[in-house]
Coordinates of C-alpha atoms in Angstrom, one line a residue:
Chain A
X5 CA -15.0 10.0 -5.5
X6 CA -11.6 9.4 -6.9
X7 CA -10.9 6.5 -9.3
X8 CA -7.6 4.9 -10.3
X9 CA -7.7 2.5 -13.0
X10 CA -4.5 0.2 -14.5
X11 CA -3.7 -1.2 -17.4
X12 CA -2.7 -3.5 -18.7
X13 CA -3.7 -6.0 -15.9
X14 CA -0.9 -8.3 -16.7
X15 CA 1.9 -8.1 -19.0
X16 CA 4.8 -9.8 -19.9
X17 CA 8.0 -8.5 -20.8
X18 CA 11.6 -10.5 -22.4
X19 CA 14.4 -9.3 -20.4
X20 CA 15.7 -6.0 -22.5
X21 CA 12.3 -5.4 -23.9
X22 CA 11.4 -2.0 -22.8
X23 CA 7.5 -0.9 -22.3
X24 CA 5.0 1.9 -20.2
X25 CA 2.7 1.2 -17.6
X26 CA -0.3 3.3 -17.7
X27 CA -2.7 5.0 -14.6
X28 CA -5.5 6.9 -15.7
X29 CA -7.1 8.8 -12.4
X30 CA -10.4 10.9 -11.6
X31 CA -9.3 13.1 -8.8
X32 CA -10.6 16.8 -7.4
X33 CA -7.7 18.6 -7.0
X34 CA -4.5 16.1 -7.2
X35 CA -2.3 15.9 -4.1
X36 CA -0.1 13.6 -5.4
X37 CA 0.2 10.5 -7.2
X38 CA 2.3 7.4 -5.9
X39 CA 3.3 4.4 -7.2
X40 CA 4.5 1.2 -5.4
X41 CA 6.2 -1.7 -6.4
X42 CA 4.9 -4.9 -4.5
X43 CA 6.4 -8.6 -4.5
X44 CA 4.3 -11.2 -3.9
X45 CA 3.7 -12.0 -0.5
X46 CA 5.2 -8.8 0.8
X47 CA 4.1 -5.1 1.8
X48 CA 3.9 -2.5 -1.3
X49 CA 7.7 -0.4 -1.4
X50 CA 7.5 3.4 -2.2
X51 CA 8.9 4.4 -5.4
X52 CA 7.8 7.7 -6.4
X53 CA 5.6 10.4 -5.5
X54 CA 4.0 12.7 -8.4
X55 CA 2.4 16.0 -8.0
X56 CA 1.9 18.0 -10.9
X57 CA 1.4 17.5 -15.0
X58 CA 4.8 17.9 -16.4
X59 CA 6.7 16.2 -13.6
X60 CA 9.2 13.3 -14.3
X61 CA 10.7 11.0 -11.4
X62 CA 13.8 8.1 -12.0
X63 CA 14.7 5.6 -10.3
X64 CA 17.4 3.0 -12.0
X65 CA 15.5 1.3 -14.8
X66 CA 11.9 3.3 -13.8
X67 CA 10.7 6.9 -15.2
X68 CA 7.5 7.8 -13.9
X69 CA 5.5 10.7 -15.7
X70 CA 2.3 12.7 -14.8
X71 CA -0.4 14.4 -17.2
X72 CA -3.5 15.6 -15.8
X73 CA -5.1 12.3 -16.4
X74 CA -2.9 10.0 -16.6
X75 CA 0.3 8.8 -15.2
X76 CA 2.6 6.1 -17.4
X77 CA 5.9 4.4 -15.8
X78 CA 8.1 3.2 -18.3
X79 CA 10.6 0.3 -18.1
X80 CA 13.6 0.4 -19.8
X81 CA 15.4 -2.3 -20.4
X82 CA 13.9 -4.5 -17.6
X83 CA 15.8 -7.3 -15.9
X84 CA 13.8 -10.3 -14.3
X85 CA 14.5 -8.9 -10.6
X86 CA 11.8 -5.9 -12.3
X87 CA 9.2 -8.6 -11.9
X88 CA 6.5 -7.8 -9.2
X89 CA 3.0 -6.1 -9.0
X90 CA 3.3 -2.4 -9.9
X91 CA -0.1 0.2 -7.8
X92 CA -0.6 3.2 -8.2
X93 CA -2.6 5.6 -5.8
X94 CA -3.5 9.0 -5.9
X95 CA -4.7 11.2 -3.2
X96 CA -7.4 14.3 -3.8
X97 CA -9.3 16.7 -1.7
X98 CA -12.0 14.6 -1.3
X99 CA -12.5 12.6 2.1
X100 CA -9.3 12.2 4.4
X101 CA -6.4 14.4 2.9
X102 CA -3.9 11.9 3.6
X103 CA -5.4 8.4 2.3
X104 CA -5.0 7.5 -1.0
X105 CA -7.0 5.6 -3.4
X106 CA -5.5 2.7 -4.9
X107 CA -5.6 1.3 -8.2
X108 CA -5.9 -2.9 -8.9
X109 CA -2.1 -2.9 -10.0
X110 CA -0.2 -4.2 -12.7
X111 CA 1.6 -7.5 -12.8
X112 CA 4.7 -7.4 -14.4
X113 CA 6.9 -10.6 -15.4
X114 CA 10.0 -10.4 -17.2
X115 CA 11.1 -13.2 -18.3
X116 CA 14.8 -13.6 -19.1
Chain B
X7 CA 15.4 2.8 11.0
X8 CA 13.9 3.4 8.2
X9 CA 10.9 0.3 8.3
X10 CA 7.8 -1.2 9.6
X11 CA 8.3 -4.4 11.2
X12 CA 5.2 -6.7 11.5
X13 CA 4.8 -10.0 13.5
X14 CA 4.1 -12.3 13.4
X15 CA 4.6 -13.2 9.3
X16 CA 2.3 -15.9 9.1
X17 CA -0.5 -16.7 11.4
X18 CA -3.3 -19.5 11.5
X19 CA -6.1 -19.3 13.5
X20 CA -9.3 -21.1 14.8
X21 CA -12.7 -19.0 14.6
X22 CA -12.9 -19.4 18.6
X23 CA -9.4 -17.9 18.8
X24 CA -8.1 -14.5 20.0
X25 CA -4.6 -13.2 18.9
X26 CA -2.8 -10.0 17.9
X27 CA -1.0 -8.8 15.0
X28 CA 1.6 -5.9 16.0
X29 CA 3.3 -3.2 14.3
X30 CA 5.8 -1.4 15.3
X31 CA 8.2 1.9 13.6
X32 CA 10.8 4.2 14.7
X33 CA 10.5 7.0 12.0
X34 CA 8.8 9.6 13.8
X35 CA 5.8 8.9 11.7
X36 CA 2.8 10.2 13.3
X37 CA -0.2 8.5 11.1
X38 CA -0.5 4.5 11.4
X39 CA -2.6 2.2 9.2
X40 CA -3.9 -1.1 9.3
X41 CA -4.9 -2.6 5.5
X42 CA -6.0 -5.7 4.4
X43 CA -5.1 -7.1 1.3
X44 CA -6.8 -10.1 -0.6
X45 CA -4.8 -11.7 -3.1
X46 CA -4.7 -9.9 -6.7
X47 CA -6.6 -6.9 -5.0
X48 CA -5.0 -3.4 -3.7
X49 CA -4.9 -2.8 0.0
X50 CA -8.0 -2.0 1.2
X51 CA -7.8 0.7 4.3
X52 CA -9.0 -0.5 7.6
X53 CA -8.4 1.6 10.2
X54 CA -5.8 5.2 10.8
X55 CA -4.2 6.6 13.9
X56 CA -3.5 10.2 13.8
X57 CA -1.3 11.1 16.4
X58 CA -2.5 8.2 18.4
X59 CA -6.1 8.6 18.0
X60 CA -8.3 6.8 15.8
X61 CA -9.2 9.0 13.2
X62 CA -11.3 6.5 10.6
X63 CA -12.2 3.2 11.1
X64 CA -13.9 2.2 7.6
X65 CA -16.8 0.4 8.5
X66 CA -15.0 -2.7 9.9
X67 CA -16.5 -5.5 12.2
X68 CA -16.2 -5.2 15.6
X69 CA -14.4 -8.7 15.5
X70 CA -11.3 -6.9 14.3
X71 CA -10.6 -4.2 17.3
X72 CA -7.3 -1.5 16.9
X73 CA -5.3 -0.1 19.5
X74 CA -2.1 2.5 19.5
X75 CA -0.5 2.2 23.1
X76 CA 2.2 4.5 22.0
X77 CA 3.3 6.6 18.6
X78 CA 5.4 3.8 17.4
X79 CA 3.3 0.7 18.5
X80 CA -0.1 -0.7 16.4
X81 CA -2.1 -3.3 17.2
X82 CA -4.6 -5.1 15.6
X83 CA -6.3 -7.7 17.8
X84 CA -8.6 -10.4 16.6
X85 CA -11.8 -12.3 17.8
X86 CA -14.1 -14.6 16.8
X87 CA -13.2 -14.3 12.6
X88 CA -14.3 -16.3 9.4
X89 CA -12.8 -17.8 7.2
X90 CA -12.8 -14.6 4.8
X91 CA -10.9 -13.0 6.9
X92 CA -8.3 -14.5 5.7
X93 CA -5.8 -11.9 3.9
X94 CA -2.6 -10.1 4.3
X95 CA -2.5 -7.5 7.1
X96 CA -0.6 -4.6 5.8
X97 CA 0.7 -1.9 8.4
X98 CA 1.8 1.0 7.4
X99 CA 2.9 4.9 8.4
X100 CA 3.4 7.7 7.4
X101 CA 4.1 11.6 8.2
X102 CA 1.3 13.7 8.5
X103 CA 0.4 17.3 8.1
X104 CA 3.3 18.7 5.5
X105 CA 4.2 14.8 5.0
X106 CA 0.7 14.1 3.1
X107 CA 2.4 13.9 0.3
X108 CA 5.0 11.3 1.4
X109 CA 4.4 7.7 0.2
X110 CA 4.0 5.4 3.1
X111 CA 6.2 3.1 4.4
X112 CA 4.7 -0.7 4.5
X113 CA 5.5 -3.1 6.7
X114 CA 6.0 -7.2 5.2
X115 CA 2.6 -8.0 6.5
X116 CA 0.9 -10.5 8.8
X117 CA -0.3 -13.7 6.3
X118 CA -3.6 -14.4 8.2
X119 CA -5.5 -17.5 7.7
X120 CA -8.3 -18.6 9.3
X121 CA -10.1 -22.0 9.7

């Protein structure tokens, strides 16, 4: 079965202050590895998609990075707008070969 | 068009009531999905259309009842629910086949509550 697991849980940023999201995942045979940024109230938004140890994605102020355990996405410099609920989900050979298995998140406030 | 549009946003509902949350997209995306999502949790699947056909329905009460009239339509109609089904209804699609690896695209949700 795969696992994704987040941390931290919470964390809170000062505007400029920059800092790494981790997700750590149990997986047979990766597929690729997604993370979404989510706003309270509001349906998960694509960012990247991941698929193999090495691999680097950017997007403005985001970098995500994969190993073959773990994936970090880094921050830099993060403005208060950066502020929302940050899953990632990974999808294996396991089960259906397009659902993904999501982690809990991480909530992410910058405060300014 | 490049999103999922959901309606209605925010619902409220009696336990006696029937309604219908819809979903609708114009990508060409052939996979549909229908989550639910309870506050500080990650979506939790419900139900996918493949190509129009239900493909998985994850154990989900026969109170909550899918339909895909067409490949850019999604239905999710409601009967007779509690009070814990009260959540955000995620839609969302996505390609399939050499898509797999494409993120989905998520609607805004259906705020559901129930009393």
């Amino acid at each position: 079965e795969d696992q994704v697991t987040q941390s931290p849980e919470a964390l809170r940023l000062q505007e400029g202050e920059s800092s790494s999201l981790n997700c750590s995942y149990t997986v047979s045979g990766l597929r690729g590895l997604f993370w979404y940024r989510q706003d309270p109230g509001k349906g998960p938004e694509f960012l990247f998609t991941l698929y193999s140890a090495g691999e680097e994605k950017e997007k403005e102020r985001l970098k995500a990075t994969l190993t073959k355990k773990e994936s970090f996405l880094h921050i830099t410099a993060p403005k208060p707008e950066d502020s929302a609920t940050y899953l990632c989900a990974v999808r294996g050979l396991s089960g259906g070969s397009y659902i993904p298995t999501f982690g809990r998140g991480t909530s992410l406030i910058v405060h300014p | 068009d490049t999103e999922v549009t959901q309606t209605p946003k925010h619902l409220v509902m009696g336990m006696t009531n029937k309604k219908s949350l819809k979903c609708e997209q114009h990508m060409g995306h052939r996979a549909m999905y229908w989550y639910k999502q309870k506050a500080k949790k990650p979506p939790e699947l419900m139900f996918v259309y493949s190509y129009e056909k239900l493909s998985i329905n994850e154990s989900v009460p026969s109170r909550f009842s899918p339909e895909c009239p067409n490949s850019s339509l999604l239905n999710l109609h409601l009967h007779a629910l509690q009070p814990e089904d009260s959540a955000l209804y995620l839609c969302a699609s996505s390609q399939v086949g050499t898509g797999e690896n494409y993120g989905y695209t998520f609607g805004s949700g259906t705020r559901l509550t129930v009393v």
